[in-house]
mmCIF file of C-alpha atoms in Angstrom:
data_model
loop_
_atom_site.group_PDB
_atom_site.id
_atom_site.type_symbol
_atom_site.label_atom_id
_atom_site.label_comp_id
_atom_site.label_asym_id
_atom_site.label_seq_id
_atom_site.Cartn_x
_atom_site.Cartn_y
_atom_site.Cartn_z
ATOM 1 C CA MET A 1 35.008 -58.007 -0.163
ATOM 2 C CA GLU A 2 34.829 -54.757 1.486
ATOM 3 C CA SER A 3 31.370 -54.699 3.559
ATOM 4 C CA LEU A 4 29.256 -51.457 4.362
ATOM 5 C CA ARG A 5 26.154 -52.887 4.440
ATOM 6 C CA ASN A 6 25.475 -51.535 8.115
ATOM 7 C CA LEU A 7 25.936 -48.177 7.561
ATOM 8 C CA PRO A 8 23.504 -45.500 6.791
ATOM 9 C CA LYS A 9 22.949 -44.830 2.365
ATOM 10 C CA THR A 10 24.310 -41.078 3.089
ATOM 11 C CA GLU A 11 27.671 -42.908 4.832
ATOM 12 C CA GLN A 12 27.592 -45.925 2.342
ATOM 13 C CA LEU A 13 27.896 -43.082 -0.235
ATOM 14 C CA PHE A 14 30.566 -40.957 1.589
ATOM 15 C CA TYR A 15 32.995 -44.420 2.155
ATOM 16 C CA VAL A 16 32.304 -46.293 -1.033
ATOM 17 C CA ALA A 17 34.456 -42.342 -2.694
ATOM 18 C CA LYS A 18 36.536 -42.337 -0.013
ATOM 19 C CA ILE A 19 37.420 -46.162 -0.484
ATOM 20 C CA ILE A 20 38.062 -45.576 -4.763
ATOM 21 C CA LYS A 21 39.693 -41.766 -3.536
ATOM 22 C CA ASP A 22 42.358 -43.551 -1.992
ATOM 23 C CA LYS A 23 42.945 -46.381 -3.311
ATOM 24 C CA SER A 24 43.634 -44.115 -7.424
ATOM 25 C CA LEU A 25 46.133 -41.987 -4.650
ATOM 26 C CA ALA A 26 47.626 -45.340 -3.593
ATOM 27 C CA LEU A 27 47.991 -46.366 -7.609
ATOM 28 C CA MET A 28 49.422 -42.655 -8.969
ATOM 29 C CA LYS A 29 52.347 -43.168 -6.466
ATOM 30 C CA GLU A 30 52.886 -46.086 -6.507
ATOM 31 C CA LYS A 31 52.997 -45.893 -10.492
ATOM 32 C CA SER A 32 54.977 -42.324 -10.316
ATOM 33 C CA ALA A 33 51.788 -41.053 -12.292
ATOM 34 C CA SER A 34 52.349 -37.731 -13.925
ATOM 35 C CA GLU A 35 51.542 -34.335 -12.486
ATOM 36 C CA GLU A 36 49.224 -33.771 -14.885
ATOM 37 C CA PHE A 37 46.958 -36.443 -14.520
ATOM 38 C CA ILE A 38 47.001 -36.098 -10.738
ATOM 39 C CA LYS A 39 45.889 -32.906 -11.161
ATOM 40 C CA ASN A 40 43.003 -33.920 -13.047
ATOM 41 C CA GLN A 41 42.267 -36.835 -10.689
ATOM 42 C CA MET A 42 42.069 -34.259 -7.439
ATOM 43 C CA GLU A 43 39.655 -32.354 -9.687
ATOM 44 C CA ILE A 44 37.260 -35.476 -10.557
ATOM 45 C CA ASN A 45 37.671 -36.379 -6.578
ATOM 46 C CA LYS A 46 36.658 -32.550 -5.640
ATOM 47 C CA ASN A 47 33.808 -33.124 -7.951
ATOM 48 C CA VAL A 48 32.814 -36.215 -6.206
ATOM 49 C CA ASP A 49 32.641 -34.902 -2.549
ATOM 50 C CA GLU A 50 30.748 -31.797 -4.335
ATOM 51 C CA TYR A 51 28.438 -34.036 -5.125
ATOM 52 C CA ILE A 52 28.034 -35.833 -2.466
ATOM 53 C CA SER A 53 27.856 -32.435 -0.321
ATOM 54 C CA CYS A 54 25.037 -31.148 -2.439
ATOM 55 C CA LEU A 55 23.011 -34.675 -1.919
ATOM 56 C CA GLY A 56 22.689 -33.921 1.642
ATOM 57 C CA ASN A 57 21.118 -36.495 3.826
ATOM 58 C CA VAL A 58 19.627 -39.443 1.447
ATOM 59 C CA ASP A 59 18.902 -42.143 4.366
ATOM 60 C CA ALA A 60 16.012 -41.739 3.716
ATOM 61 C CA VAL A 61 15.114 -42.507 0.231
ATOM 62 C CA SER A 62 14.156 -45.796 -1.750
ATOM 63 C CA ASP A 63 16.806 -48.152 -2.947
ATOM 64 C CA ASP A 64 16.079 -47.220 -6.154
ATOM 65 C CA LYS A 65 17.019 -43.551 -5.691
ATOM 66 C CA PHE A 66 19.745 -44.718 -3.774
ATOM 67 C CA TYR A 67 21.153 -46.441 -6.906
ATOM 68 C CA GLU A 68 20.556 -43.381 -9.194
ATOM 69 C CA TYR A 69 22.780 -41.912 -6.671
ATOM 70 C CA LEU A 70 25.010 -44.542 -6.198
ATOM 71 C CA THR A 71 25.489 -44.495 -10.252
ATOM 72 C CA LYS A 72 25.580 -40.835 -10.705
ATOM 73 C CA MET A 73 28.355 -40.364 -8.003
ATOM 74 C CA LEU A 74 30.827 -43.255 -9.653
ATOM 75 C CA ALA A 75 30.589 -42.003 -13.368
ATOM 76 C CA LYS A 76 31.854 -38.793 -12.104
ATOM 77 C CA PHE A 77 35.171 -40.498 -11.371
ATOM 78 C CA HIS A 78 35.359 -40.758 -15.195
ATOM 79 C CA ASN A 79 36.922 -44.191 -14.833
ATOM 80 C CA ALA A 80 35.345 -46.655 -17.771
ATOM 81 C CA HIS A 81 36.317 -49.711 -15.215
ATOM 82 C CA LEU A 82 33.903 -48.919 -12.512
ATOM 83 C CA GLY A 83 31.040 -51.331 -12.083
ATOM 84 C CA VAL A 84 27.927 -51.476 -9.851
ATOM 85 C CA ARG A 85 25.684 -54.720 -10.049
ATOM 86 C CA TYR A 86 22.169 -53.682 -8.706
ATOM 87 C CA LYS A 87 20.275 -57.198 -8.157
ATOM 88 C CA LYS A 88 16.476 -55.690 -9.464
ATOM 89 C CA GLU A 89 18.043 -53.565 -12.519
ATOM 90 C CA VAL A 90 19.612 -56.685 -13.597
ATOM 91 C CA GLU A 91 16.575 -58.923 -13.508
ATOM 92 C CA ASN A 92 14.279 -56.224 -14.794
ATOM 93 C CA ARG A 93 16.703 -54.850 -17.795
ATOM 94 C CA LYS A 94 15.187 -55.085 -20.833
ATOM 95 C CA TYR A 95 16.226 -53.682 -24.918
ATOM 96 C CA LEU A 96 14.348 -52.054 -27.089
ATOM 97 C CA ASN A 97 12.837 -54.194 -29.740
ATOM 98 C CA GLN A 98 14.037 -51.196 -32.770
ATOM 99 C CA HIS A 99 18.044 -50.823 -32.370
ATOM 100 C CA LEU A 100 19.879 -47.912 -32.093
ATOM 101 C CA LEU A 101 23.237 -47.247 -33.009
ATOM 102 C CA CYS A 102 26.020 -43.698 -32.328
ATOM 103 C CA LEU A 103 28.309 -42.571 -34.322
ATOM 104 C CA ASN A 104 30.034 -39.263 -34.508
ATOM 105 C CA ASN A 105 27.424 -37.448 -31.915
ATOM 106 C CA LYS A 106 24.264 -38.876 -34.083
ATOM 107 C CA VAL A 107 22.035 -41.433 -33.933
ATOM 108 C CA TYR A 108 20.391 -43.712 -36.219
ATOM 109 C CA ALA A 109 17.935 -46.375 -36.269
ATOM 110 C CA ILE A 110 18.736 -50.032 -37.830
ATOM 111 C CA CYS A 111 15.653 -49.986 -39.620
ATOM 112 C CA ASP A 112 15.019 -52.356 -42.780
ATOM 113 C CA GLU A 113 18.956 -52.667 -43.564
ATOM 114 C CA LYS A 114 18.959 -49.273 -43.957
ATOM 115 C CA LEU A 115 20.791 -46.245 -40.784
ATOM 116 C CA LEU A 116 18.355 -44.224 -40.696
ATOM 117 C CA GLU A 117 19.277 -40.348 -37.993
ATOM 118 C CA VAL A 118 16.996 -40.618 -34.919
ATOM 119 C CA LYS A 119 15.640 -37.071 -34.182
ATOM 120 C CA LYS A 120 13.089 -38.332 -31.365
ATOM 121 C CA ILE A 121 13.183 -40.516 -29.224
ATOM 122 C CA GLY A 122 8.650 -40.359 -27.699
ATOM 123 C CA ASP A 123 8.353 -36.568 -27.560
ATOM 124 C CA LYS A 124 12.264 -35.480 -26.938
ATOM 125 C CA PRO A 125 14.654 -34.186 -29.170
ATOM 126 C CA ILE A 126 17.630 -36.912 -29.248
ATOM 127 C CA GLU A 127 20.554 -34.464 -28.051
ATOM 128 C CA GLU A 128 18.655 -33.753 -25.088
ATOM 129 C CA ILE A 129 17.907 -37.833 -24.324
ATOM 130 C CA CYS A 130 21.809 -38.100 -24.816
ATOM 131 C CA GLN A 131 22.569 -35.275 -22.284
ATOM 132 C CA GLN A 132 20.358 -36.843 -19.519
ATOM 133 C CA MET A 133 21.915 -39.765 -19.786
ATOM 134 C CA THR A 134 25.857 -38.843 -20.477
ATOM 135 C CA PRO A 135 25.752 -38.618 -16.232
ATOM 136 C CA PHE A 136 25.110 -41.930 -15.575
ATOM 137 C CA ILE A 137 27.952 -43.239 -17.800
ATOM 138 C CA PHE A 138 30.918 -44.484 -17.189
ATOM 139 C CA TYR A 139 33.405 -43.550 -19.630
ATOM 140 C CA GLU A 140 37.067 -41.448 -19.462
ATOM 141 C CA THR A 141 37.550 -40.273 -23.590
ATOM 142 C CA ASN A 142 34.878 -39.284 -25.547
ATOM 143 C CA GLU A 143 35.394 -42.201 -28.044
ATOM 144 C CA TRP A 144 34.109 -44.534 -25.518
ATOM 145 C CA LEU A 145 31.113 -42.563 -23.916
ATOM 146 C CA ASP A 146 29.885 -43.354 -27.603
ATOM 147 C CA VAL A 147 30.033 -47.210 -27.113
ATOM 148 C CA GLN A 148 28.399 -46.302 -24.438
ATOM 149 C CA LEU A 149 25.558 -44.284 -25.454
ATOM 150 C CA CYS A 150 25.014 -47.154 -27.840
ATOM 151 C CA LYS A 151 25.055 -49.660 -25.013
ATOM 152 C CA TYR A 152 22.017 -48.003 -22.814
ATOM 153 C CA LEU A 153 19.933 -45.696 -25.773
ATOM 154 C CA ASN A 154 18.902 -49.789 -26.813
ATOM 155 C CA MET A 155 18.422 -50.411 -22.598
ATOM 156 C CA THR A 156 15.362 -49.386 -20.579
ATOM 157 C CA THR A 157 16.906 -48.656 -17.498
ATOM 158 C CA LEU A 158 18.176 -44.763 -17.646
ATOM 159 C CA TYR A 159 14.844 -44.338 -20.145
ATOM 160 C CA ASP A 160 12.881 -45.764 -16.408
ATOM 161 C CA ILE A 161 15.095 -43.591 -14.667
ATOM 162 C CA LEU A 162 14.917 -40.679 -16.632
ATOM 163 C CA ASP A 163 11.100 -41.115 -16.923
ATOM 164 C CA ILE A 164 11.613 -41.038 -21.035
ATOM 165 C CA ASP A 165 9.053 -42.452 -23.106
ATOM 166 C CA TYR A 166 10.222 -44.974 -25.310
ATOM 167 C CA SER A 167 7.130 -46.133 -26.785
ATOM 168 C CA PHE A 168 8.174 -44.542 -30.252
ATOM 169 C CA ILE A 169 10.383 -43.292 -32.231
ATOM 170 C CA GLU A 170 10.835 -40.089 -34.746
ATOM 171 C CA LEU A 171 13.082 -40.182 -37.619
ATOM 172 C CA GLU A 172 14.737 -37.697 -39.911
ATOM 173 C CA ASN A 173 12.051 -38.462 -43.218
ATOM 174 C CA GLY A 174 9.490 -38.083 -39.680
ATOM 175 C CA GLN A 175 8.508 -41.057 -40.062
ATOM 176 C CA LYS A 176 7.442 -42.606 -36.514
ATOM 177 C CA LEU A 177 8.371 -46.721 -35.340
ATOM 178 C CA LYS A 178 6.631 -48.315 -32.917
ATOM 179 C CA VAL A 179 9.079 -49.624 -29.799
ATOM 180 C CA ASP A 180 8.759 -52.277 -27.765
ATOM 181 C CA THR A 181 10.797 -54.477 -25.347
ATOM 182 C CA THR A 182 12.541 -57.359 -25.479
ATOM 183 C CA LYS A 183 14.837 -59.319 -23.132
ATOM 184 C CA ASP A 184 17.145 -60.485 -25.773
ATOM 185 C CA TYR A 185 20.608 -58.153 -26.004
ATOM 186 C CA PHE A 186 21.255 -57.554 -29.660
ATOM 187 C CA ASN A 187 24.603 -58.000 -30.846
ATOM 188 C CA PHE A 188 26.436 -54.663 -32.640
ATOM 189 C CA LEU A 189 29.210 -56.539 -33.874
ATOM 190 C CA LYS A 190 28.177 -57.304 -37.455
ATOM 191 C CA CYS A 191 27.057 -53.622 -37.816
ATOM 192 C CA PHE A 192 30.422 -52.372 -37.611
ATOM 193 C CA PRO A 193 33.550 -54.154 -39.040
ATOM 194 C CA PRO A 194 35.051 -56.093 -39.447
ATOM 195 C CA TYR A 195 32.167 -57.740 -42.053
ATOM 196 C CA ASP A 196 34.714 -60.479 -42.643
ATOM 197 C CA LEU A 197 34.033 -63.145 -39.420
ATOM 198 C CA THR A 198 32.668 -65.937 -39.817
ATOM 199 C CA ASP A 199 30.669 -69.076 -37.831
ATOM 200 C CA ASP A 200 29.621 -66.158 -35.552
ATOM 201 C CA LYS A 201 33.286 -66.723 -33.638
ATOM 202 C CA PRO A 202 34.890 -63.395 -32.875
ATOM 203 C CA TYR A 203 38.344 -64.455 -34.059
ATOM 204 C CA ASN A 204 39.238 -66.146 -37.138
ATOM 205 C CA TYR A 205 42.030 -66.175 -40.000
ATOM 206 C CA TYR A 206 42.114 -66.100 -43.857
ATOM 207 C CA LEU A 207 44.576 -65.518 -46.635
ATOM 208 C CA ILE A 208 43.198 -62.104 -47.788
ATOM 209 C CA GLN A 209 45.383 -61.752 -50.835
ATOM 210 C CA PRO A 210 48.948 -63.867 -51.850
ATOM 211 C CA ASN A 211 51.467 -63.172 -48.940
ATOM 212 C CA ILE A 212 48.788 -61.517 -46.294
ATOM 213 C CA ILE A 213 46.875 -63.346 -43.275
ATOM 214 C CA LYS A 214 44.118 -61.275 -42.114
ATOM 215 C CA ILE A 215 44.395 -62.346 -37.663
ATOM 216 C CA ASN A 216 40.517 -60.959 -36.823
ATOM 217 C CA TYR A 217 41.061 -61.260 -32.908
ATOM 218 C CA ILE A 218 37.812 -59.743 -31.583
ATOM 219 C CA THR A 219 37.911 -61.154 -28.004
ATOM 220 C CA CYS A 220 40.099 -61.790 -25.644
ATOM 221 C CA ASP A 221 37.863 -63.413 -23.430
ATOM 222 C CA ASN A 222 39.473 -66.037 -20.430
ATOM 223 C CA LYS A 223 36.782 -68.365 -20.916
ATOM 224 C CA LEU A 224 38.040 -68.709 -24.762
ATOM 225 C CA LYS A 225 42.044 -69.401 -24.146
ATOM 226 C CA SER A 226 42.014 -72.350 -24.700
ATOM 227 C CA ASP A 227 39.794 -72.244 -27.931
ATOM 228 C CA ILE A 228 42.120 -68.403 -29.094
ATOM 229 C CA GLU A 229 45.378 -70.901 -28.496
ATOM 230 C CA LYS A 230 44.379 -73.557 -30.597
ATOM 231 C CA PHE A 231 43.133 -71.026 -33.146
ATOM 232 C CA PHE A 232 46.422 -69.207 -32.541
ATOM 233 C CA GLU A 233 48.557 -72.600 -33.604
ATOM 234 C CA GLU A 234 46.441 -73.030 -36.686
ATOM 235 C CA ILE A 235 48.160 -69.910 -37.841
ATOM 236 C CA LYS A 236 51.168 -70.743 -37.204
ATOM 237 C CA GLU A 237 50.756 -73.646 -38.829
ATOM 238 C CA ARG A 238 49.341 -71.726 -41.980
ATOM 239 C CA ILE A 239 52.676 -69.344 -42.009
ATOM 240 C CA GLU A 240 54.921 -72.565 -41.877
ATOM 241 C CA LYS A 241 52.979 -73.854 -45.382
ATOM 242 C CA GLU A 242 52.647 -70.465 -46.533
ATOM 243 C CA ASP A 243 55.185 -68.045 -47.696
ATOM 244 C CA ILE A 244 53.438 -65.200 -45.977
ATOM 245 C CA LYS A 245 55.108 -61.867 -45.886
ATOM 246 C CA ASN A 246 52.563 -59.176 -43.970
ATOM 247 C CA TYR A 247 50.014 -59.609 -41.310
ATOM 248 C CA ILE A 248 46.799 -57.766 -40.779
ATOM 249 C CA LEU A 249 45.981 -57.820 -36.835
ATOM 250 C CA ASP A 250 42.446 -56.805 -36.754
ATOM 251 C CA VAL A 251 41.085 -56.248 -32.896
ATOM 252 C CA ARG A 252 38.513 -53.617 -33.804
ATOM 253 C CA GLY A 253 35.509 -54.286 -31.597
ATOM 254 C CA ASN A 254 38.080 -55.910 -28.791
ATOM 255 C CA PRO A 255 36.391 -55.222 -25.480
ATOM 256 C CA GLY A 256 38.743 -56.846 -23.470
ATOM 257 C CA GLY A 257 39.542 -59.906 -21.403
ATOM 258 C CA ASN A 258 42.617 -61.864 -20.811
ATOM 259 C CA SER A 259 45.753 -60.031 -21.730
ATOM 260 C CA GLU A 260 48.598 -62.152 -21.563
ATOM 261 C CA ILE A 261 46.736 -64.677 -24.689
ATOM 262 C CA ILE A 262 48.256 -62.923 -27.729
ATOM 263 C CA LEU A 263 51.901 -62.640 -26.580
ATOM 264 C CA PRO A 264 52.668 -65.864 -28.158
ATOM 265 C CA LEU A 265 51.156 -64.842 -31.215
ATOM 266 C CA LEU A 266 52.972 -61.817 -31.837
ATOM 267 C CA HIS A 267 56.678 -63.580 -30.510
ATOM 268 C CA TYR A 268 56.153 -66.282 -33.008
ATOM 269 C CA LEU A 269 55.463 -63.577 -36.221
ATOM 270 C CA ARG A 270 58.583 -60.943 -35.004
ATOM 271 C CA GLY A 271 60.313 -63.829 -34.779
ATOM 272 C CA LYS A 272 59.861 -64.821 -38.179
ATOM 273 C CA ASN A 273 60.104 -61.323 -39.480
ATOM 274 C CA ILE A 274 56.443 -60.886 -40.554
ATOM 275 C CA THR A 275 55.166 -57.464 -40.944
ATOM 276 C CA GLY A 276 51.751 -55.733 -41.048
ATOM 277 C CA VAL A 277 49.538 -53.365 -39.164
ATOM 278 C CA THR A 278 46.974 -53.363 -36.378
ATOM 279 C CA LEU A 279 43.000 -52.556 -37.288
ATOM 280 C CA THR A 280 41.537 -50.460 -34.547
ATOM 281 C CA ASP A 281 38.288 -48.735 -33.733
ATOM 282 C CA ASN A 282 36.529 -46.929 -29.865
ATOM 283 C CA ARG A 283 35.123 -50.051 -29.128
ATOM 284 C CA VAL A 284 39.069 -51.541 -28.133
ATOM 285 C CA PHE A 285 38.805 -52.020 -24.477
ATOM 286 C CA SER A 286 40.796 -53.226 -21.290
ATOM 287 C CA SER A 287 42.822 -56.417 -22.573
ATOM 288 C CA GLY A 288 41.753 -55.003 -26.163
ATOM 289 C CA THR A 289 44.445 -51.938 -25.834
ATOM 290 C CA TRP A 290 46.718 -54.700 -24.265
ATOM 291 C CA ALA A 291 46.928 -56.346 -27.454
ATOM 292 C CA VAL A 292 47.860 -53.022 -29.282
ATOM 293 C CA ARG A 293 50.221 -52.113 -26.874
ATOM 294 C CA TYR A 294 51.669 -55.217 -27.377
ATOM 295 C CA ALA A 295 51.815 -55.177 -31.185
ATOM 296 C CA LYS A 296 53.259 -51.964 -30.758
ATOM 297 C CA GLU A 297 56.317 -53.033 -28.809
ATOM 298 C CA ILE A 298 56.939 -56.149 -30.087
ATOM 299 C CA LEU A 299 56.411 -55.682 -33.764
ATOM 300 C CA ASN A 300 56.573 -52.084 -34.727
ATOM 301 C CA THR A 301 53.289 -52.720 -35.930
ATOM 302 C CA THR A 302 52.280 -49.782 -37.528
ATOM 303 C CA LEU A 303 48.103 -49.126 -36.329
ATOM 304 C CA ILE A 304 45.365 -48.030 -38.818
ATOM 305 C CA GLY A 305 41.881 -47.052 -37.698
ATOM 306 C CA GLN A 306 39.967 -44.609 -35.209
ATOM 307 C CA PRO A 307 41.026 -43.769 -31.771
ATOM 308 C CA LEU A 308 40.817 -46.908 -28.951
ATOM 309 C CA GLY A 309 37.709 -46.162 -26.302
ATOM 310 C CA GLN A 310 40.814 -45.416 -23.697
ATOM 311 C CA GLY A 311 43.544 -42.890 -22.681
ATOM 312 C CA ASN A 312 47.303 -43.923 -22.218
ATOM 313 C CA ILE A 313 47.339 -43.975 -18.707
ATOM 314 C CA ARG A 314 44.336 -45.149 -16.604
ATOM 315 C CA PHE A 315 42.495 -47.378 -14.590
ATOM 316 C CA GLY A 316 41.901 -50.918 -14.850
ATOM 317 C CA GLN A 317 41.167 -54.725 -13.582
ATOM 318 C CA SER A 318 38.406 -54.002 -11.395
ATOM 319 C CA SER A 319 38.867 -56.859 -8.944
ATOM 320 C CA GLY A 320 38.373 -54.405 -5.898
ATOM 321 C CA LYS A 321 34.554 -54.968 -4.643
ATOM 322 C CA ILE A 322 32.294 -53.382 -2.364
ATOM 323 C CA GLU A 323 29.152 -54.689 -0.649
ATOM 324 C CA LEU A 324 26.356 -52.594 0.684
ATOM 325 C CA SER A 325 23.589 -54.947 0.728
ATOM 326 C CA ASP A 326 22.828 -58.389 -0.993
ATOM 327 C CA ASP A 327 21.157 -56.591 -3.954
ATOM 328 C CA LEU A 328 23.945 -54.109 -4.327
ATOM 329 C CA ILE A 329 27.472 -54.089 -5.061
ATOM 330 C CA ILE A 330 30.533 -51.968 -6.466
ATOM 331 C CA CYS A 331 33.605 -52.738 -8.460
ATOM 332 C CA TYR A 332 36.216 -50.708 -8.367
ATOM 333 C CA SER A 333 39.918 -50.334 -9.889
ATOM 334 C CA GLU A 334 43.151 -51.644 -8.425
ATOM 335 C CA LYS A 335 45.683 -50.964 -11.180
ATOM 336 C CA LEU A 336 46.875 -48.050 -13.063
ATOM 337 C CA PHE A 337 48.352 -48.491 -16.400
ATOM 338 C CA ASP A 338 50.630 -45.999 -17.724
ATOM 339 C CA PHE A 339 50.880 -46.734 -21.820
ATOM 340 C CA SER A 340 52.750 -43.146 -22.466
ATOM 341 C CA ASP A 341 55.617 -44.307 -22.439
ATOM 342 C CA VAL A 342 54.931 -46.131 -26.178
ATOM 343 C CA PHE A 343 51.612 -43.870 -26.821
ATOM 344 C CA LYS A 344 52.942 -40.468 -25.853
ATOM 345 C CA LYS A 345 50.106 -37.974 -26.370
ATOM 346 C CA SER A 346 47.250 -37.688 -23.127
ATOM 347 C CA GLY A 347 43.777 -39.041 -24.283
ATOM 348 C CA ALA A 348 42.833 -41.563 -26.242
ATOM 349 C CA ILE A 349 45.014 -43.285 -27.721
ATOM 350 C CA LYS A 350 45.464 -42.596 -31.527
ATOM 351 C CA PRO A 351 46.522 -44.608 -34.635
ATOM 352 C CA ASP A 352 49.292 -43.987 -36.518
ATOM 353 C CA ILE A 353 46.487 -43.600 -39.382
ATOM 354 C CA GLU A 354 43.645 -42.423 -38.586
ATOM 355 C CA VAL A 355 40.716 -43.731 -41.353
ATOM 356 C CA PRO A 356 37.455 -41.684 -39.898
ATOM 357 C CA LEU A 357 34.659 -44.026 -40.238
ATOM 358 C CA THR A 358 31.653 -42.636 -41.700
ATOM 359 C CA ILE A 359 27.189 -43.768 -41.470
ATOM 360 C CA GLU A 360 27.488 -43.894 -45.708
ATOM 361 C CA ASP A 361 29.832 -47.147 -45.092
ATOM 362 C CA LEU A 362 28.223 -48.562 -42.393
ATOM 363 C CA GLN A 363 25.451 -48.209 -44.902
ATOM 364 C CA ASN A 364 27.234 -50.137 -47.424
ATOM 365 C CA LYS A 365 29.697 -51.788 -45.237
ATOM 366 C CA LYS A 366 32.309 -50.597 -47.331
ATOM 367 C CA ASP A 367 35.670 -51.200 -45.204
ATOM 368 C CA LYS A 368 37.987 -48.253 -45.432
ATOM 369 C CA THR A 369 39.995 -48.881 -42.567
ATOM 370 C CA LEU A 370 41.139 -52.326 -44.412
ATOM 371 C CA ALA A 371 41.384 -50.494 -47.817
ATOM 372 C CA THR A 372 43.894 -48.011 -46.197
ATOM 373 C CA ALA A 373 45.507 -51.162 -44.210
ATOM 374 C CA LEU A 374 46.667 -53.160 -47.490
ATOM 375 C CA GLU A 375 47.120 -49.993 -49.945
ATOM 376 C CA TYR A 376 49.993 -49.180 -47.238
ATOM 377 C CA ILE A 377 51.009 -52.559 -47.199
ATOM 378 C CA LYS A 378 51.242 -52.860 -50.855
ATOM 379 C CA ASN A 379 53.402 -49.738 -50.687
ATOM 380 C CA LYS A 380 55.409 -50.734 -48.354
ATOM 381 C CA ASN A 381 56.470 -53.566 -49.862
ATOM 382 C CA ARG A 382 57.352 -51.428 -52.887
ATOM 383 C CA GLU A 383 59.348 -50.097 -51.581
ATOM 384 C CA LYS A 384 61.181 -52.725 -50.351
ATOM 385 C CA ILE A 385 62.121 -53.764 -54.129
#
């Protein structure tokens, strides 16, 4: 861990930016990154420098204000794997008890099991609030921005920094909902497909149709490694007993963890000549993206769903740490991952068959991606006859 704790705040900003820029340049050189990616990164670095210059001397600002400046500076790197931990923010973190959900550039309130479009929070239009929050968010694709906006709209942190009243929410029908706060985080997993998870576990499997096994792989958290490995062994035992011809690997909502856990299962499926599809969405992140890449490489899987939350070239593995004080620590990327050999187009990784997700589908818990996958497998099996 690098320590900058003895430097004035202005110098801390400068040296944090320098460490991150130097590391990114070294990684791009090491990985022989494309000219387009390097050019884009150099423009990003220039924007960061301009931001610091415009701030001027910040030595005398409060710790809270410095955290605000620091977060906005880090967000300008457009690296979703950057992170900042401010002890005071973590200890004071609260959540709205009225849950909000983002989809297709709109915000919805989950109200009595219905999804109603939000027009205002307090006296501010929701569009204005999203615009004000965006400069604080670490993202590299618009797909991941939606995921992160959903997170921050449900936390009090940015409302407090931006001095936004969140005491009530105004809906599309004119109804106003009173809002309170809670320390309890709301898990949005059940708001989005897959809807066939059981026992509140982020993984399960079952025969969705004769000869088709559906595998839900919604986490690769290293803390669950031994449990997931046992889960994969159960899948293998089931396949040995049944005449299974096809798989549906559902990674929607997988935020990452250990990239390697899934490899034995993928190699097993290839060895058994079991073919199928992989379901994706914008909540697939970090090692979840690796699972998609491995499935494409090893199984030549067909991707069905929505674009992923990350691009085909991205920084990752936030193992680098910079200490600014006992209460303020920054994590930065020490790896550059280039998936352009598998996914040719720049930007968010797109599925082979894109299935738009609509608010009507979420309201009715209708899984069009899964329906499309089943129809695709059915047609492919007909072709083999």
